[in-house]
PDB file of C-alpha atoms in Angstrom:
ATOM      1  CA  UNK A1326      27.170 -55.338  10.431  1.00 53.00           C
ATOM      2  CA  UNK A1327      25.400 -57.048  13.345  1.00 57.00           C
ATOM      3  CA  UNK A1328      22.302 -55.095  12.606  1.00 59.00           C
ATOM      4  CA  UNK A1329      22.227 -56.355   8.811  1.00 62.00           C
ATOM      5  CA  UNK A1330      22.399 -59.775  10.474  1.00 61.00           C
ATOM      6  CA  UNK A1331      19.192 -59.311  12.929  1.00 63.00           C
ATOM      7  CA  UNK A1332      17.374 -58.090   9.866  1.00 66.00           C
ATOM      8  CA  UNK A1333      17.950 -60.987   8.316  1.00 68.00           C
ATOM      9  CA  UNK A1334      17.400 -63.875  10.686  1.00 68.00           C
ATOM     10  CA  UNK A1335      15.092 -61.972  13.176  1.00 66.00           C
ATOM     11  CA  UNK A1336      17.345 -62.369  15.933  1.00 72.00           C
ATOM     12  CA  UNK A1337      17.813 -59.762  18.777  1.00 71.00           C
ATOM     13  CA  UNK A1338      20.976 -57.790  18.874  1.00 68.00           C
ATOM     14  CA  UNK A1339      23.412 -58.362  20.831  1.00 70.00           C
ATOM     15  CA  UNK A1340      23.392 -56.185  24.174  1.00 72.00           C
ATOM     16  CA  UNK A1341      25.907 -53.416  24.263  1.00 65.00           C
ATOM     17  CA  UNK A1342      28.713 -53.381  27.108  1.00 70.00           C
ATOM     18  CA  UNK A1343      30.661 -50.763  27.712  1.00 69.00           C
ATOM     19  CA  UNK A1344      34.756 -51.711  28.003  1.00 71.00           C
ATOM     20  CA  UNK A1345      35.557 -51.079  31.963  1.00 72.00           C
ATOM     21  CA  UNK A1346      38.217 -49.155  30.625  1.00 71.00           C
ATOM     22  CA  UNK A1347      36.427 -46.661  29.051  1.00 74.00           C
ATOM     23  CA  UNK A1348      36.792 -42.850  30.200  1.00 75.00           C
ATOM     24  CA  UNK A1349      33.541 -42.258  32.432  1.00 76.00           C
ATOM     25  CA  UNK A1350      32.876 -38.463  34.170  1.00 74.00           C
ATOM     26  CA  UNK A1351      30.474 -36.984  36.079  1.00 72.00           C
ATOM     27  CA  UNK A1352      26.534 -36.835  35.670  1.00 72.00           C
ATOM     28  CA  UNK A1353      25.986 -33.267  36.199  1.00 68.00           C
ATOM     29  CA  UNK A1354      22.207 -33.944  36.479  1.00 68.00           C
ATOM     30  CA  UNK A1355      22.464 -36.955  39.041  1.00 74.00           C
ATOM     31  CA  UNK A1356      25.166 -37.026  41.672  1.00 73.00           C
ATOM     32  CA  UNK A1357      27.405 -40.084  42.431  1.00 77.00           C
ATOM     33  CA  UNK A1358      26.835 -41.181  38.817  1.00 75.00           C
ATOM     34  CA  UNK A1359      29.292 -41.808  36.539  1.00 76.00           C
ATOM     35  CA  UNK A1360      29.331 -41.831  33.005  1.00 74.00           C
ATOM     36  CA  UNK A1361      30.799 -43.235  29.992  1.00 74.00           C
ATOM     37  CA  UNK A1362      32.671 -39.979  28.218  1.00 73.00           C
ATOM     38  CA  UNK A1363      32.341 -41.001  24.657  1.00 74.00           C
ATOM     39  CA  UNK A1364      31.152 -38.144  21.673  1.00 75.00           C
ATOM     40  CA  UNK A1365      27.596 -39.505  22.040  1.00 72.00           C
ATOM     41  CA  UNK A1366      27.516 -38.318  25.231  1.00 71.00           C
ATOM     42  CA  UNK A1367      29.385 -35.090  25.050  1.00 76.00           C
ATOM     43  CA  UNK A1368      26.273 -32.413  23.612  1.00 79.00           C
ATOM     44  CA  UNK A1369      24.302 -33.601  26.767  1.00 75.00           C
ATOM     45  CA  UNK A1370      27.053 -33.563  29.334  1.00 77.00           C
ATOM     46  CA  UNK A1371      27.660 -30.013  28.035  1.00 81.00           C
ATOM     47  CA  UNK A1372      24.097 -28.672  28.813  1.00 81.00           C
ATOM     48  CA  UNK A1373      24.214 -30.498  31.140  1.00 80.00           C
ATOM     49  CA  UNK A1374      26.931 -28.161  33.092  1.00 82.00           C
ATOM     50  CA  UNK A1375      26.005 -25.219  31.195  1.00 85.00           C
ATOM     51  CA  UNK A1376      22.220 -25.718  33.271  1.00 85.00           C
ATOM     52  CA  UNK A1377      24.012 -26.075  36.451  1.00 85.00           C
ATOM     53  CA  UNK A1378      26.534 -23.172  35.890  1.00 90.00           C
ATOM     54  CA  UNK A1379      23.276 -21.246  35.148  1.00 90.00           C
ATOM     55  CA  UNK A1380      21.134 -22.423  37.982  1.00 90.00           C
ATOM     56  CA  UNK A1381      24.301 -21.464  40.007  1.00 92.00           C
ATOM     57  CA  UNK A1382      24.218 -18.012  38.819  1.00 92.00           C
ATOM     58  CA  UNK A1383      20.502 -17.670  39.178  1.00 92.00           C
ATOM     59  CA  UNK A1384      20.989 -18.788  43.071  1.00 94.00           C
ATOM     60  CA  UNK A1385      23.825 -16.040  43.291  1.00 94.00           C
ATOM     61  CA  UNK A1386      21.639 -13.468  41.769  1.00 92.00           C
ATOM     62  CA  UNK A1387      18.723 -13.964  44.005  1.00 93.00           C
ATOM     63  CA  UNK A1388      20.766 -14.012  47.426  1.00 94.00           C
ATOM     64  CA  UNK A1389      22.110 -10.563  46.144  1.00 92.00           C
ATOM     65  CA  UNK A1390      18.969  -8.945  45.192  1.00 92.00           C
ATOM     66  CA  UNK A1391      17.656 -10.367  48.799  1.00 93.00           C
ATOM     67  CA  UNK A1392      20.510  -8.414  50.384  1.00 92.00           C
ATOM     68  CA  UNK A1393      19.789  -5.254  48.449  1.00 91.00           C
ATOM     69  CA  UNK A1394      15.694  -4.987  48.957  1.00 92.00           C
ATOM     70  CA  UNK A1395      17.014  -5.455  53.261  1.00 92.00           C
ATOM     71  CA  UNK A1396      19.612  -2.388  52.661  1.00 91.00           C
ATOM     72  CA  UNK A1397      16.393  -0.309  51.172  1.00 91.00           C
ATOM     73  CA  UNK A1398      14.343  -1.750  53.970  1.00 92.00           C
ATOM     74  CA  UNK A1399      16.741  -0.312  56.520  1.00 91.00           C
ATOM     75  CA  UNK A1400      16.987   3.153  53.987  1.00 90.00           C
ATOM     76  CA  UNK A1401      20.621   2.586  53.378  1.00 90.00           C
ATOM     77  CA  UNK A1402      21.854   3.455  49.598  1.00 89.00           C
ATOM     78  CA  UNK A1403      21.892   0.977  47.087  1.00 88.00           C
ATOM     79  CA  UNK A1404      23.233   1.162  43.697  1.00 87.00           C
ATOM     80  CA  UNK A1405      21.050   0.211  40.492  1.00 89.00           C
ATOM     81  CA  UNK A1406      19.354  -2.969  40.104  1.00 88.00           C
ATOM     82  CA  UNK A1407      21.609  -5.926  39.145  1.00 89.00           C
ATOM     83  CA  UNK A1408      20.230  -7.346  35.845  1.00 87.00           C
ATOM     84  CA  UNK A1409      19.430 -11.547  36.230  1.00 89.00           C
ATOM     85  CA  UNK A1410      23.071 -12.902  34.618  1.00 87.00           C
ATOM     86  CA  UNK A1411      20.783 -15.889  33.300  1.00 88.00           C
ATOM     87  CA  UNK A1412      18.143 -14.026  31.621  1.00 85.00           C
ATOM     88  CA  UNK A1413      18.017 -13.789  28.252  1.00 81.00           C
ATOM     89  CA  UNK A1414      19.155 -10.782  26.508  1.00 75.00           C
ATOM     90  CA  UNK A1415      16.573  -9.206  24.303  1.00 73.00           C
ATOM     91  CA  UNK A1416      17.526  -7.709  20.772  1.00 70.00           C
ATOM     92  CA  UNK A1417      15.503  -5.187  20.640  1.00 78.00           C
ATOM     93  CA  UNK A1418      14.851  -3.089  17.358  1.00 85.00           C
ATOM     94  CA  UNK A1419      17.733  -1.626  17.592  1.00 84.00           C
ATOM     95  CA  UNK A1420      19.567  -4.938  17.749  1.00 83.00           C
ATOM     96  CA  UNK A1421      17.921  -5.881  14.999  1.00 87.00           C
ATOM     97  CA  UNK A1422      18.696  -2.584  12.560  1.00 91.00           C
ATOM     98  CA  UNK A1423      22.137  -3.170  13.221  1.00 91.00           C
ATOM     99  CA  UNK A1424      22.184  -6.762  12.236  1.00 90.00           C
ATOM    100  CA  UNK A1425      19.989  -6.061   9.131  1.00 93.00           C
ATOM    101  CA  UNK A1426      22.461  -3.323   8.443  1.00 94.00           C
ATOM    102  CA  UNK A1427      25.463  -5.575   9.031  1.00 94.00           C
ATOM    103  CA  UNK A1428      23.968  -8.407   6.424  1.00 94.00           C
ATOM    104  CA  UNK A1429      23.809  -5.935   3.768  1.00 92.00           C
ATOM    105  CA  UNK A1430      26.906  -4.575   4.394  1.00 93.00           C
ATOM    106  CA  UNK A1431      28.115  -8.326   4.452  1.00 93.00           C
ATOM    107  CA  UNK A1432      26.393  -8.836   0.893  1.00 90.00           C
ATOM    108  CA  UNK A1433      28.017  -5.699  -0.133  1.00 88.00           C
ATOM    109  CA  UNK A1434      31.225  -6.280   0.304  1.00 91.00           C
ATOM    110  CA  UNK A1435      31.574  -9.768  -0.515  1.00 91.00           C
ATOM    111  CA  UNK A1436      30.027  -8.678  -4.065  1.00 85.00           C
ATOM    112  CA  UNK A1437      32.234  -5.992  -4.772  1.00 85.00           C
ATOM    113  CA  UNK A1438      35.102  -8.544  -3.962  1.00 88.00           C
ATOM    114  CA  UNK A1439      33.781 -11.671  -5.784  1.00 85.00           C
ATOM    115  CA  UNK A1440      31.254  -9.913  -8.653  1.00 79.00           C
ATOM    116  CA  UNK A1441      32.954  -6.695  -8.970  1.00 80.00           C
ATOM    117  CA  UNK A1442      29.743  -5.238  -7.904  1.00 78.00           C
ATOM    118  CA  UNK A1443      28.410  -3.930  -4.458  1.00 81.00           C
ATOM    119  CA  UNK A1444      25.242  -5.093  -5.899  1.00 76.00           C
ATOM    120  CA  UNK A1445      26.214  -8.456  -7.967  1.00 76.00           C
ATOM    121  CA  UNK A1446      25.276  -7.624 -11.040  1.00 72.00           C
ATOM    122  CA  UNK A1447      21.512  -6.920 -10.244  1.00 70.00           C
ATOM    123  CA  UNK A1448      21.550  -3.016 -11.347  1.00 59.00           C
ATOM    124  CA  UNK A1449      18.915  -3.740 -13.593  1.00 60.00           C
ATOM    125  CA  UNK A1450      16.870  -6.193 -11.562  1.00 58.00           C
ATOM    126  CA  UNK A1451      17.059  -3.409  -8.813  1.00 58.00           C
ATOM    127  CA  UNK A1452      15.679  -0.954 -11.279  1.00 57.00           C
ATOM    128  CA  UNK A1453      13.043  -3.010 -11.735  1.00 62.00           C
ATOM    129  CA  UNK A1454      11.776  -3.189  -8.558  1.00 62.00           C
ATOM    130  CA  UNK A1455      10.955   0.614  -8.689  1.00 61.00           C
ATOM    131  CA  UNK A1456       8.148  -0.150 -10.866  1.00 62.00           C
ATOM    132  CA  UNK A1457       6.177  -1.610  -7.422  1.00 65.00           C
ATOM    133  CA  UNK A1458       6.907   1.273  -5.443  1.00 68.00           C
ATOM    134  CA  UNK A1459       3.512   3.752  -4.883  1.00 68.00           C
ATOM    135  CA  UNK A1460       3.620   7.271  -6.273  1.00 70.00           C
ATOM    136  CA  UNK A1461       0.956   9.545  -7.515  1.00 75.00           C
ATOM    137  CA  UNK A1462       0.847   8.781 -10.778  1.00 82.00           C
ATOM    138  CA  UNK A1463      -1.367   6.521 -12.974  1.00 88.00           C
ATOM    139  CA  UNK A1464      -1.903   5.293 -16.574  1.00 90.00           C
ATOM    140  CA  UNK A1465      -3.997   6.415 -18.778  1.00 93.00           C
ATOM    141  CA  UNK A1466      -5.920   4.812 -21.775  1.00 93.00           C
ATOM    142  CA  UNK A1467      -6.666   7.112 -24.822  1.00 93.00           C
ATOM    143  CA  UNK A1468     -10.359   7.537 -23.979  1.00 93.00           C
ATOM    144  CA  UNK A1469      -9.699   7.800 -20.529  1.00 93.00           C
ATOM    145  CA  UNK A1470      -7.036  10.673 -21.283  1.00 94.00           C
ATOM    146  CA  UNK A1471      -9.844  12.721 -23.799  1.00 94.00           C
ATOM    147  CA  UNK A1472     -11.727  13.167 -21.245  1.00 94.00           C
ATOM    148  CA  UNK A1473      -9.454  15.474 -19.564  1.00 95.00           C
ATOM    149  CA  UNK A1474      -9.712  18.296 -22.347  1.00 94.00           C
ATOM    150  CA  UNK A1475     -11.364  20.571 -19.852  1.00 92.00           C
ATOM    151  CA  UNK A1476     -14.801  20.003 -21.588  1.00 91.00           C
ATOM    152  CA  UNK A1477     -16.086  18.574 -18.366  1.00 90.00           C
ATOM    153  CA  UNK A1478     -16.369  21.035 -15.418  1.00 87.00           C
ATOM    154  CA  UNK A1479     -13.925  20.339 -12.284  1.00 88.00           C
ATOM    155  CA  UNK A1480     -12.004  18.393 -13.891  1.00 92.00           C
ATOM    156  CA  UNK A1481      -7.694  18.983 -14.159  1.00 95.00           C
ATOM    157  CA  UNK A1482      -6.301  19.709 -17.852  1.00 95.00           C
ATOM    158  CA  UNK A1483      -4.095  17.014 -19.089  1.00 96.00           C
ATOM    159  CA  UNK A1484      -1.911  16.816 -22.122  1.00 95.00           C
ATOM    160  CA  UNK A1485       0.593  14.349 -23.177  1.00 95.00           C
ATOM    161  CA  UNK A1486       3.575  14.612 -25.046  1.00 96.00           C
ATOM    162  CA  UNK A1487       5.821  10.933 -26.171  1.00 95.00           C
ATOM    163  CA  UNK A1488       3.999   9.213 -23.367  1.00 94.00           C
ATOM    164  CA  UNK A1489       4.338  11.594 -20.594  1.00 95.00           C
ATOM    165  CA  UNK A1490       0.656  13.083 -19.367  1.00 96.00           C
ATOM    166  CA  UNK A1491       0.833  16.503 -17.477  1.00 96.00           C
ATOM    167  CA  UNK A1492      -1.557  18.679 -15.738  1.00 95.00           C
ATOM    168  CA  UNK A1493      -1.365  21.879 -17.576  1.00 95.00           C
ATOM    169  CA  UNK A1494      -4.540  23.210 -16.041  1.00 94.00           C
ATOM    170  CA  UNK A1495      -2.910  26.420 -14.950  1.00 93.00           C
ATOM    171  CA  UNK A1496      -1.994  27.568 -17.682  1.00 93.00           C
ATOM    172  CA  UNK A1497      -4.223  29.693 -19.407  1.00 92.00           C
ATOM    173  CA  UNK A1498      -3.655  28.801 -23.495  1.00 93.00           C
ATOM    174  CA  UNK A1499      -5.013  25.134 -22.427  1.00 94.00           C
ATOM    175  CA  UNK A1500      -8.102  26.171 -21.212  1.00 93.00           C
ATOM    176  CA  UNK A1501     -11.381  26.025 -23.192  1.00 93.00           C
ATOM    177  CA  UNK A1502     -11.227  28.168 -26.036  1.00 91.00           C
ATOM    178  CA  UNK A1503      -7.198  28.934 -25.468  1.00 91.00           C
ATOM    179  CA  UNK A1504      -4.703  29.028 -28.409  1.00 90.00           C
ATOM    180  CA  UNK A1505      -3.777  25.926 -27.505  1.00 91.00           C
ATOM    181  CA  UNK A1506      -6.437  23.955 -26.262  1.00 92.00           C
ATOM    182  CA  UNK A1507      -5.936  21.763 -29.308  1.00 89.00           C
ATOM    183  CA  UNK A1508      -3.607  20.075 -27.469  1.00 93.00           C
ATOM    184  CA  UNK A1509      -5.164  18.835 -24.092  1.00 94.00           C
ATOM    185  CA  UNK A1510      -6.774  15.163 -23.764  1.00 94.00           C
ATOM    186  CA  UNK A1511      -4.132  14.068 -26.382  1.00 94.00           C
ATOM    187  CA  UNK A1512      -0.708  12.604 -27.325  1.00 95.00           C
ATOM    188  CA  UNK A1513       0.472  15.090 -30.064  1.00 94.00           C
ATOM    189  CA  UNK A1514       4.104  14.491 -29.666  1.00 94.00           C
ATOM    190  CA  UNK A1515       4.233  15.039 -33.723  1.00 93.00           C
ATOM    191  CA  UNK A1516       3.224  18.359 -33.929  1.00 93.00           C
ATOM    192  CA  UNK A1517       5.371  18.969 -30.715  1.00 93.00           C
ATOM    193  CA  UNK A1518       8.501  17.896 -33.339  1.00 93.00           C
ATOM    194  CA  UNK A1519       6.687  19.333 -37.134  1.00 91.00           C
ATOM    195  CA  UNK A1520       5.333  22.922 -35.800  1.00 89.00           C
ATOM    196  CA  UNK A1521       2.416  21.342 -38.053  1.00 88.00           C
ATOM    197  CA  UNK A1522      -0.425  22.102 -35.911  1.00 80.00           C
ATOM    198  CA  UNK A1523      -2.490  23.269 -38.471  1.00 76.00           C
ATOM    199  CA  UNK A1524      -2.636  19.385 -40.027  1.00 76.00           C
ATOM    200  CA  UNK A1525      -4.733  17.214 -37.679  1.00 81.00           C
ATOM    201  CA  UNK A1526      -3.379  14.137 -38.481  1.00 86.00           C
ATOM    202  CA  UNK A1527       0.214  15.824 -36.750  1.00 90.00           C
ATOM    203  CA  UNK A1528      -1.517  15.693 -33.528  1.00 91.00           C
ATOM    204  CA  UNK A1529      -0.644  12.149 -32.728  1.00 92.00           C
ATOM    205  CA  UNK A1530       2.009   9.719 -30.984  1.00 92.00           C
ATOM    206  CA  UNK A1531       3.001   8.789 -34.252  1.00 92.00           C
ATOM    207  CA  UNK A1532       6.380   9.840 -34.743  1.00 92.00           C
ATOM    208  CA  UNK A1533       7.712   7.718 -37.715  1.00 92.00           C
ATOM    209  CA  UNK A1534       9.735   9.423 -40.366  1.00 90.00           C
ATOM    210  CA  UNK A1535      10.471  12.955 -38.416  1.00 92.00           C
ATOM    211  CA  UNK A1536      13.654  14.619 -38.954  1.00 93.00           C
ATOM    212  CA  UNK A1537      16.860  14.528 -36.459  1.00 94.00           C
ATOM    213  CA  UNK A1538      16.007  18.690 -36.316  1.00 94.00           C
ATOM    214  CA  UNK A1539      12.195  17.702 -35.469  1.00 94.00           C
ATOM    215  CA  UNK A1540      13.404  14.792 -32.759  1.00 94.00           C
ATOM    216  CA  UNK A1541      15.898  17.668 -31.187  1.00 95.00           C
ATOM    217  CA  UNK A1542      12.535  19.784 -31.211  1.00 95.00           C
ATOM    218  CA  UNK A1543      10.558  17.295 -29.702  1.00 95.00           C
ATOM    219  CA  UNK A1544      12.968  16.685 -26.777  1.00 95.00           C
ATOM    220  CA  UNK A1545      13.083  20.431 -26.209  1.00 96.00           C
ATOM    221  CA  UNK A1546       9.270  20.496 -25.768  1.00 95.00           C
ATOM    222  CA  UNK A1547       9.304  17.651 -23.158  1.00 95.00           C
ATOM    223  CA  UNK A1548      11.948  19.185 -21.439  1.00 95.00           C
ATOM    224  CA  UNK A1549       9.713  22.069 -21.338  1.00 95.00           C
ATOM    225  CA  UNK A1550       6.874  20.403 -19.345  1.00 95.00           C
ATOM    226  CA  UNK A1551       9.349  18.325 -17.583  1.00 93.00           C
ATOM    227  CA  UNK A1552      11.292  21.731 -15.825  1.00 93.00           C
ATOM    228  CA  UNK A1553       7.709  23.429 -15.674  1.00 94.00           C
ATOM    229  CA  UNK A1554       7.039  24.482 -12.315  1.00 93.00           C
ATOM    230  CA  UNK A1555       3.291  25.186 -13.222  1.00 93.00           C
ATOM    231  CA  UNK A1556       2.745  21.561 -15.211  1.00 95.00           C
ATOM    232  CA  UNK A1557       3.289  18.532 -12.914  1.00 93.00           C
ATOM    233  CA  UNK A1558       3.783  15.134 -14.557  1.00 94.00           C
ATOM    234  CA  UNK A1559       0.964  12.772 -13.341  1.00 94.00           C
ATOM    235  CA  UNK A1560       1.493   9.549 -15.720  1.00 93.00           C
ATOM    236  CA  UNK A1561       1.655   7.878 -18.478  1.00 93.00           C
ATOM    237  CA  UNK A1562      -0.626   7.279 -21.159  1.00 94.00           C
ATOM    238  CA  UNK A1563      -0.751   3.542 -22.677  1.00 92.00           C
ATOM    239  CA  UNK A1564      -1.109   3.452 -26.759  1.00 91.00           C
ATOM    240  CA  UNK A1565      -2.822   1.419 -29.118  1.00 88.00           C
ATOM    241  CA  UNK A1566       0.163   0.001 -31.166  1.00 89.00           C
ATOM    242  CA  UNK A1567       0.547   1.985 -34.219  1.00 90.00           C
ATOM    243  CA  UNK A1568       0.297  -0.215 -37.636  1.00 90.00           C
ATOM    244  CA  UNK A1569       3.745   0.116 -39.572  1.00 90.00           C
ATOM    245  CA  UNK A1570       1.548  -0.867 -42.916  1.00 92.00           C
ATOM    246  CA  UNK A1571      -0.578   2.587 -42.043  1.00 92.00           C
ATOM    247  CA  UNK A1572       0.653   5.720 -44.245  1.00 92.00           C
ATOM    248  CA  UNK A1573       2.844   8.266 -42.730  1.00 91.00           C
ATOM    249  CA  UNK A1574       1.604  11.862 -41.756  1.00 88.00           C
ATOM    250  CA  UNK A1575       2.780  14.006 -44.547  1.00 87.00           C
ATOM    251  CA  UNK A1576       4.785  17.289 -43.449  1.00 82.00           C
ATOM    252  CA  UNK A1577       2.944  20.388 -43.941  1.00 79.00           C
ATOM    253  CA  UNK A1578       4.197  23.054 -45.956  1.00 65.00           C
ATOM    254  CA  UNK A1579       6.953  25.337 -44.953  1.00 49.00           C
ATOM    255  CA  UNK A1580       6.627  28.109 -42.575  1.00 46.00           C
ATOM    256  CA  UNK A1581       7.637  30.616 -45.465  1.00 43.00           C
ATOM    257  CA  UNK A1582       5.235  29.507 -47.938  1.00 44.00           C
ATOM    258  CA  UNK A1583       3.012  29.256 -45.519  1.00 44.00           C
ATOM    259  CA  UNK A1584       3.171  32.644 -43.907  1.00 43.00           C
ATOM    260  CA  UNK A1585       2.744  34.163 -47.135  1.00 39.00           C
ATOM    261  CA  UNK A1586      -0.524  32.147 -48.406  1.00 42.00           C
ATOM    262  CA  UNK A1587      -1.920  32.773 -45.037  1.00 42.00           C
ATOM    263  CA  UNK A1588      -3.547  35.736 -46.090  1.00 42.00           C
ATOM    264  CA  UNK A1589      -4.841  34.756 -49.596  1.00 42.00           C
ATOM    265  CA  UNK A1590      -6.685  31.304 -48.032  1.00 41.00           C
ATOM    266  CA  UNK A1591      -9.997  32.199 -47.556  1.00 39.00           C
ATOM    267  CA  UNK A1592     -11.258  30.224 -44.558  1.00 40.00           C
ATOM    268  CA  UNK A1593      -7.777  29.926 -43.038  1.00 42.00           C
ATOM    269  CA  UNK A1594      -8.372  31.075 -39.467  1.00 41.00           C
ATOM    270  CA  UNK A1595      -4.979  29.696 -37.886  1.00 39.00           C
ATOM    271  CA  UNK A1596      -3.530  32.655 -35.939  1.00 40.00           C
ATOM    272  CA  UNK A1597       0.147  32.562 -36.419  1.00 39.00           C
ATOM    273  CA  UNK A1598       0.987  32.820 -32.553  1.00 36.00           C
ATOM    274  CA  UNK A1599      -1.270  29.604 -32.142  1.00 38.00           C
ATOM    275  CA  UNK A1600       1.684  27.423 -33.723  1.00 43.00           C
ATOM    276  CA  UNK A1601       4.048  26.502 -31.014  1.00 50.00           C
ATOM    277  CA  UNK A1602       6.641  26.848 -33.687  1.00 45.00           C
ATOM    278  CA  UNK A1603       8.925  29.617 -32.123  1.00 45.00           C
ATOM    279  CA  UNK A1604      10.085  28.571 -28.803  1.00 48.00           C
ATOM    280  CA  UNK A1605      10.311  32.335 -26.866  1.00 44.00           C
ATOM    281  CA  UNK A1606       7.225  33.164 -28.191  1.00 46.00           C
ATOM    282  CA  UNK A1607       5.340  29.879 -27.716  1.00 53.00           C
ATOM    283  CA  UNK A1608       6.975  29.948 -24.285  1.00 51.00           C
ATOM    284  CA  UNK A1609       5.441  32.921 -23.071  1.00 51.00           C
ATOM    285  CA  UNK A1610       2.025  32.102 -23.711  1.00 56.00           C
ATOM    286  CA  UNK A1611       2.138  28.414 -22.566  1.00 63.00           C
TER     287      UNK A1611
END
């Protein structure tokens, strides 16, 4: 407590004196000089030798590689070069892959034993991060979207169905003036599930109130364009949020009653093969 003493009065510390009977070795670093072998000391004695062992080596080293350059000097064999024992190793990229590779398997391993995961739990955080890597695909807005309806010349044919935008340009039905060219530059995942192509407010995003039949007939159609090896998937589109307060497409009439009053409607110009309502049939044409 000397030291809370000085603070107080001002007065100099006391000088330190080593006990004569303290352990003393060795300076490494000066010769003939001895001293006290307390922990304090012990980190520098230690590099202290390790410096010397090294310089040691370094010496050895040199008076070989002397010996080898007068053996090639004289044309006698030699073996390979001797690397320098002191220099530092380098760890390479290699070195480095394998210690990036052992952390990880480190991480790994002490999940699965203390998480019960290889990953600790982060599955979904992990799935996340997939959302920053690059691809080919984009988002769409609505208006952006319309304007790939094949109305402007060298420009791809999109459609979208639930979300999903595609470029259907190959395929001939989409083009201008095809039995389906209704569809392109829009979302019309409802009349993908109703068959109701004929009712213009089906051809929308809007798929409140459809059937469990019409939802299995909506995932068949996005399947479709999903498998397609002439439609390629090239985003998403993003929606304006649909108002729950705003009525509900009604369902258009059945495909008997419909069939048989197509004839008798004067003005009624909907071809029957133009409603993707048949899947062989609609699939040969699209």
């Amino acid at each position: 407590m000397s030291w809370f003493k000085t603070s107080i009065t001002g007065e100099d510390p006391e000088p330190y004196v080593e006990p004569e009977d303290a352990p003393k070795v060795r300076d490494p670093s000066i010769p003939n000089r001895m001293v006290t072998d307390k922990a304090a000391n012990k980190p520098f004695l230690s590099y202290k030798t390790y410096r010397e062992k090294q310089k040691q080596l370094h010496e050895k080293w040199l008076e070989r590689q002397k010996i080898r350059k007068e053996k090639i000097a004289r044309g006698e064999e030699v073996g390979p070069e001797e690397r320098d024992p002191t220099e530092p190793e380098e760890v390479g990229l290699v070195g480095l892959l394998k210690f990036i590779v052992c952390v990880i398997a480190l991480f790994a391993v002490t999940g699965k034993l203390f998480a019960g995961s290889y990953t600790w739990n982060y599955e979904s955080k992990l799935e996340h991060l997939k959302t920053f890597i690059p691809t080919d695909q984009r988002y769409f807005s609505e208006r952006t979207l319309a304007t790939y309806d094949g109305s402007l010349s060298g420009k791809p044919i999109y459609l979208a169905i639930d979300g999903d935008v595609y470029d259907v340009t190959k395929g001939k039905a989409y083009q201008p003036g095809g039995s389906y060219h209704y569809f392109t530059g829009i979302d019309a995942a409802r009349a993908f599930g109703t068959g109701c192509i004929q009712a213009r407010t089906h051809l929308t995003h809007d798929l409140r109130g459809l059937t469990q039949d019409e939802i299995k007939t909506l995932e068949h159609w996005k399947d479709f364009y999903a498998n397609h090896k002439d439609y390629k998937k090239v985003g998403r589109v993003a929606h304006k949020p649909i108002d729950p307060s705003s009525p509900i497409p009604e369902h258009c009439k059945d495909r008997k009653d419909d069939k048989s009053e197509k004839g008798n409607k004067k003005g009624d110009n909907v071809k029957k093969e133009e409603r993707p309502t048949t899947k062989e049939t609609v699939h040969e044409e699209l």
